[in-house]
Coordinates of C-alpha atoms in Angstrom, one line a residue:
V1 CA 77.1 192.9 81.7
R2 CA 77.3 195.5 79.0
A3 CA 74.3 196.9 77.2
D4 CA 73.9 199.1 74.2
P5 CA 72.3 202.5 75.0
V6 CA 69.2 201.5 73.1
V7 CA 68.4 198.7 75.5
P8 CA 65.8 200.0 78.1
R9 CA 67.2 200.0 81.6
E10 CA 64.2 198.3 83.1
T11 CA 64.5 195.5 80.4
L12 CA 68.1 195.0 81.3
L13 CA 67.5 194.8 85.0
E14 CA 64.6 192.4 84.5
A15 CA 66.8 190.1 82.4
V16 CA 69.6 190.2 85.0
R17 CA 67.1 189.5 87.8
N18 CA 65.8 186.4 85.9
W19 CA 69.4 185.3 85.2
Q20 CA 70.2 185.5 88.9
D21 CA 67.2 183.5 89.9
R22 CA 68.0 180.7 87.4
A23 CA 71.7 180.6 88.2
G24 CA 71.2 180.8 91.9
A25 CA 69.0 177.7 91.8
L26 CA 71.9 175.6 90.5
N27 CA 73.7 173.2 92.8
G28 CA 76.9 174.6 94.1
I29 CA 76.0 178.3 93.4
G30 CA 75.7 180.4 96.5
W31 CA 74.5 184.0 96.9
T32 CA 74.2 186.3 93.9
Y33 CA 73.9 190.1 94.0
S34 CA 73.6 193.0 91.5
L35 CA 71.9 196.3 91.0
A36 CA 68.8 194.5 90.0
D37 CA 68.4 193.4 93.6
V38 CA 68.8 196.9 94.8
S39 CA 66.2 198.3 92.4
S40 CA 63.7 195.5 93.3
Q41 CA 64.2 196.2 97.0
T42 CA 64.2 200.0 97.0
G43 CA 62.3 200.8 93.8
A44 CA 65.3 202.8 92.7
T45 CA 66.0 203.1 89.0
E46 CA 68.9 205.6 88.9
V47 CA 72.1 203.5 88.6
D48 CA 74.3 206.5 89.2
A49 CA 73.5 206.2 92.9
Y50 CA 75.3 202.8 92.9
P51 CA 78.7 203.4 91.3
S52 CA 80.2 200.1 92.7
L53 CA 77.5 198.1 91.0
Y54 CA 77.3 200.0 87.7
A55 CA 80.6 201.4 86.5
D56 CA 82.5 201.9 83.3
G57 CA 79.3 201.3 81.4
A58 CA 79.0 197.8 82.8
L59 CA 76.4 196.3 85.2
R60 CA 78.3 194.1 87.7
V61 CA 76.6 190.9 88.7
S62 CA 78.3 188.8 91.4
F63 CA 77.9 185.1 92.0
A64 CA 79.4 183.1 94.9
I65 CA 80.8 179.6 94.1
R66 CA 83.0 177.2 96.1
M67 CA 86.8 177.6 96.0
Q68 CA 87.9 174.5 94.1
S69 CA 90.1 173.4 91.3
A70 CA 90.5 175.6 88.3
R71 CA 88.7 173.0 86.1
M72 CA 85.7 172.9 88.4
I73 CA 85.6 176.7 88.7
S74 CA 85.6 177.0 84.9
R75 CA 82.7 174.4 84.8
D76 CA 80.7 176.5 87.3
I77 CA 81.3 179.7 85.3
D78 CA 80.1 178.0 82.1
R79 CA 77.0 176.8 84.0
I80 CA 76.2 180.3 85.2
L81 CA 76.7 181.8 81.7
A82 CA 74.4 179.1 80.2
Q83 CA 71.5 180.4 82.4
A84 CA 71.7 183.9 80.9
N85 CA 69.0 184.9 78.4
M86 CA 69.7 188.5 77.6
P87 CA 68.0 190.7 75.1
A88 CA 69.7 191.8 71.9
G89 CA 72.5 194.3 72.4
V90 CA 73.6 192.8 75.7
T91 CA 76.9 191.0 76.2
I92 CA 78.3 189.2 79.2
E93 CA 82.0 189.1 80.1
P94 CA 83.3 187.1 83.1
S95 CA 85.6 189.2 85.3
G96 CA 87.0 189.2 88.8
Y97 CA 89.5 186.9 90.6
L98 CA 88.1 183.5 89.7
P99 CA 88.1 183.8 85.9
L100 CA 91.6 185.3 86.2
Y101 CA 92.6 182.3 88.3
V102 CA 91.2 179.9 85.8
R103 CA 93.0 181.7 82.9
M104 CA 96.3 181.8 84.9
M105 CA 96.1 178.0 85.7
D106 CA 95.4 177.2 82.0
L107 CA 98.5 179.2 81.0
I108 CA 100.6 177.5 83.7
V109 CA 99.6 174.0 82.7
S110 CA 100.0 174.6 79.0
S111 CA 103.5 176.2 79.5
Q112 CA 104.5 173.3 81.8
I113 CA 103.4 170.7 79.3
W114 CA 105.5 172.5 76.7
G115 CA 108.4 172.9 79.2
F116 CA 108.3 169.2 80.0
G117 CA 108.6 168.3 76.3
L118 CA 111.5 170.6 76.0
A119 CA 113.2 169.2 79.1
L120 CA 112.8 165.7 77.8
A121 CA 114.3 166.6 74.4
T122 CA 117.2 168.3 76.2
V123 CA 117.8 165.3 78.4
I124 CA 117.9 163.0 75.4
G125 CA 120.2 165.3 73.5
A126 CA 122.5 165.6 76.5
L127 CA 122.7 161.8 76.9
L128 CA 123.5 161.5 73.2
L129 CA 126.4 164.0 73.5
L130 CA 127.7 162.5 76.8
F131 CA 127.7 158.8 75.8
R132 CA 127.8 159.1 72.0
S133 CA 125.4 156.2 71.8
V134 CA 121.9 156.2 70.6
G135 CA 121.2 152.9 72.4
L136 CA 122.3 154.2 75.8
A137 CA 120.3 157.4 75.4
L138 CA 117.1 155.5 74.4
V139 CA 117.2 153.0 77.2
A140 CA 117.5 155.8 79.7
V141 CA 114.2 157.3 78.6
P142 CA 111.8 154.7 80.1
A143 CA 113.7 154.7 83.4
N144 CA 113.3 158.4 83.7
L145 CA 109.7 158.6 82.5
I146 CA 108.3 155.9 84.9
P147 CA 108.9 158.1 88.0
V148 CA 107.0 160.9 86.3
A149 CA 104.1 158.6 85.4
I150 CA 103.9 157.1 88.9
V151 CA 103.8 160.6 90.5
L152 CA 101.1 161.9 88.1
G153 CA 99.2 158.6 88.6
F154 CA 99.4 159.0 92.4
M155 CA 98.2 162.6 92.1
A156 CA 95.2 161.4 90.1
L157 CA 94.3 158.6 92.5
A158 CA 94.7 160.8 95.6
G159 CA 92.7 163.7 94.0
I160 CA 95.6 166.1 94.1
S161 CA 94.9 168.9 91.7
L162 CA 97.5 170.8 89.7
D163 CA 98.3 174.2 91.1
V164 CA 101.2 176.7 90.9
A165 CA 103.4 174.3 93.0
T166 CA 102.4 170.8 91.9
V167 CA 102.3 171.7 88.2
T168 CA 106.1 171.8 88.1
I169 CA 106.4 168.3 89.4
A170 CA 106.9 166.5 86.1
A171 CA 109.8 168.7 84.9
V172 CA 111.5 168.7 88.3
V173 CA 111.2 164.9 88.6
L174 CA 112.7 164.4 85.2
G175 CA 115.7 166.6 86.1
I176 CA 116.3 164.7 89.3
A177 CA 115.8 161.2 88.0
V178 CA 118.3 161.6 85.1
D179 CA 121.2 162.2 87.5
D180 CA 121.1 158.6 88.8
S181 CA 120.8 157.4 85.2
V182 CA 123.9 159.3 84.2
F183 CA 125.9 157.9 87.1
F184 CA 124.8 154.3 86.3
L185 CA 125.3 154.5 82.6
D186 CA 128.8 156.1 83.0
A187 CA 129.9 153.3 85.3
F188 CA 128.4 150.7 82.9
Q189 CA 130.2 152.2 79.9
R190 CA 133.5 152.3 81.8
A191 CA 133.1 148.7 82.7
R192 CA 132.4 147.8 79.1
R193 CA 135.6 149.6 78.0
R194 CA 137.5 147.3 80.4
G195 CA 136.3 144.4 78.4
L196 CA 133.5 143.1 80.7
R197 CA 130.5 141.5 79.1
E198 CA 127.1 143.3 79.6
P199 CA 125.9 141.3 82.6
D200 CA 129.3 141.7 84.3
A201 CA 129.4 145.4 83.4
I202 CA 126.0 145.9 85.0
R203 CA 127.1 144.1 88.2
A204 CA 130.3 146.3 88.3
A205 CA 128.2 149.4 87.8
I206 CA 125.9 148.5 90.7
R207 CA 128.9 147.8 92.9
T208 CA 130.6 151.0 91.9
V209 CA 127.7 153.6 92.1
G210 CA 124.8 151.6 93.6
A211 CA 125.5 152.5 97.2
S212 CA 126.2 156.1 96.5
M213 CA 122.9 156.4 94.4
L214 CA 120.9 154.9 97.3
L215 CA 122.6 157.1 99.9
T216 CA 122.1 160.3 97.8
T217 CA 118.5 159.5 97.3
L218 CA 118.0 158.8 101.0
V219 CA 119.5 162.2 101.9
L220 CA 117.3 164.0 99.3
V221 CA 114.1 162.1 100.4
M222 CA 114.7 163.0 104.0
G223 CA 115.3 166.6 103.2
F224 CA 112.2 167.0 101.0
L225 CA 110.0 165.0 103.5
A226 CA 110.6 167.8 105.9
C227 CA 108.4 169.9 103.6
A228 CA 105.5 167.5 104.2
F229 CA 105.0 169.1 107.7
A230 CA 104.7 172.6 106.2
D231 CA 101.5 174.5 107.0
I232 CA 101.1 175.6 103.4
K233 CA 99.4 172.7 101.6
S234 CA 101.1 173.2 98.2
V235 CA 104.5 173.1 99.8
A236 CA 103.7 170.0 101.8
L237 CA 102.4 168.3 98.6
F238 CA 105.4 169.3 96.7
G239 CA 107.8 167.8 99.2
T240 CA 105.8 164.6 99.5
L241 CA 105.5 164.1 95.7
L242 CA 109.2 164.8 95.2
S243 CA 110.1 162.2 97.8
L244 CA 108.0 159.6 96.1
A245 CA 109.5 160.5 92.7
M246 CA 113.1 160.2 93.9
T247 CA 112.4 156.8 95.5
T248 CA 110.8 155.4 92.4
A249 CA 113.5 157.0 90.2
V250 CA 116.4 155.2 92.0
M251 CA 114.4 151.9 92.0
A252 CA 113.9 152.2 88.2
D253 CA 117.6 153.0 87.7
L254 CA 118.7 149.9 89.7
T255 CA 116.1 147.5 88.2
L256 CA 114.6 148.6 84.9
L257 CA 117.7 150.3 83.5
P258 CA 119.9 147.2 83.9
A259 CA 117.2 145.1 82.2
L260 CA 117.0 147.5 79.3
L261 CA 120.7 147.5 78.9
V262 CA 120.7 143.8 78.0
S263 CA 117.5 143.9 76.0
P264 CA 117.4 143.4 72.2
M265 CA 115.9 146.9 71.9
R266 CA 119.3 148.5 72.5
R267 CA 121.0 146.6 69.8
R268 CA 118.3 147.3 67.3
S269 CA 118.7 151.0 68.1
G270 CA 122.2 150.9 66.8
E271 CA 124.2 149.8 69.8
R272 CA 126.7 147.1 68.9
P273 CA 128.5 145.1 71.5
R274 CA 132.3 145.3 71.0
S275 CA 134.5 142.3 71.2
R276 CA 137.1 141.9 73.9
P277 CA 140.1 142.2 71.5
E278 CA 138.8 145.4 70.1
I279 CA 138.5 146.9 73.5
E280 CA 141.8 145.8 74.9
G281 CA 143.7 146.4 71.6
A282 CA 144.8 142.8 71.5
G283 CA 145.2 143.0 67.7
N284 CA 147.9 145.7 67.9
A285 CA 151.5 144.5 67.7

């Protein structure tokens, strides 16, 4: 709390004392302490005797709240500030660890949202360069976004809040899920070049890379599941969520992706099935 020099000290202390009484009566707010409590208990009015409570021209008022998610902490801070009724010339500025934590989490979440969008654009661009096909690049997008949606939905249902570890889940899941899509689409494209029709090319791709995709996913899932037994909660959640994401990713690549490859959407996006003579060069003499 910062006050202009013209504000009488007793007026300031009385306003702070009333603020503490109102905020302390709120549900979820614990103890509160300031120089106003010291002056009311001892009758002291000289703040210079209490440098830890009145320093740098600011009167420090402490409130105790539960350690919870950043969103709930921000809500409690707003509730506390709403109870302040200070005289003219007095301003209030939240400080300390909790406001810093809320600000830090806001920055992390916003940067991860931007980073996920950049990662998605990069993945689509890489698929376009790799396969030189708009249709193949577009059908890979739903199969890679579904694992992300399932993991975020599971977090919401389970009440898992975003923190420094779990906030990176979306981008990490996208990076892992696209690997299986690339393997499958490469095998599918090679089968098509051999002249196989789309359903036959899908079966050939599953026979070629399906087992290796399942085995690789199993190894990764078992490795990350080891993190589920960590004593640090964020590490345990990170390993559990990644295991769920990799499981759903391989399922989407082996079920949804083949269905999208034979859907009309791919042809409308510019992908045209080539005839067998064009592929095999039967028209050349």
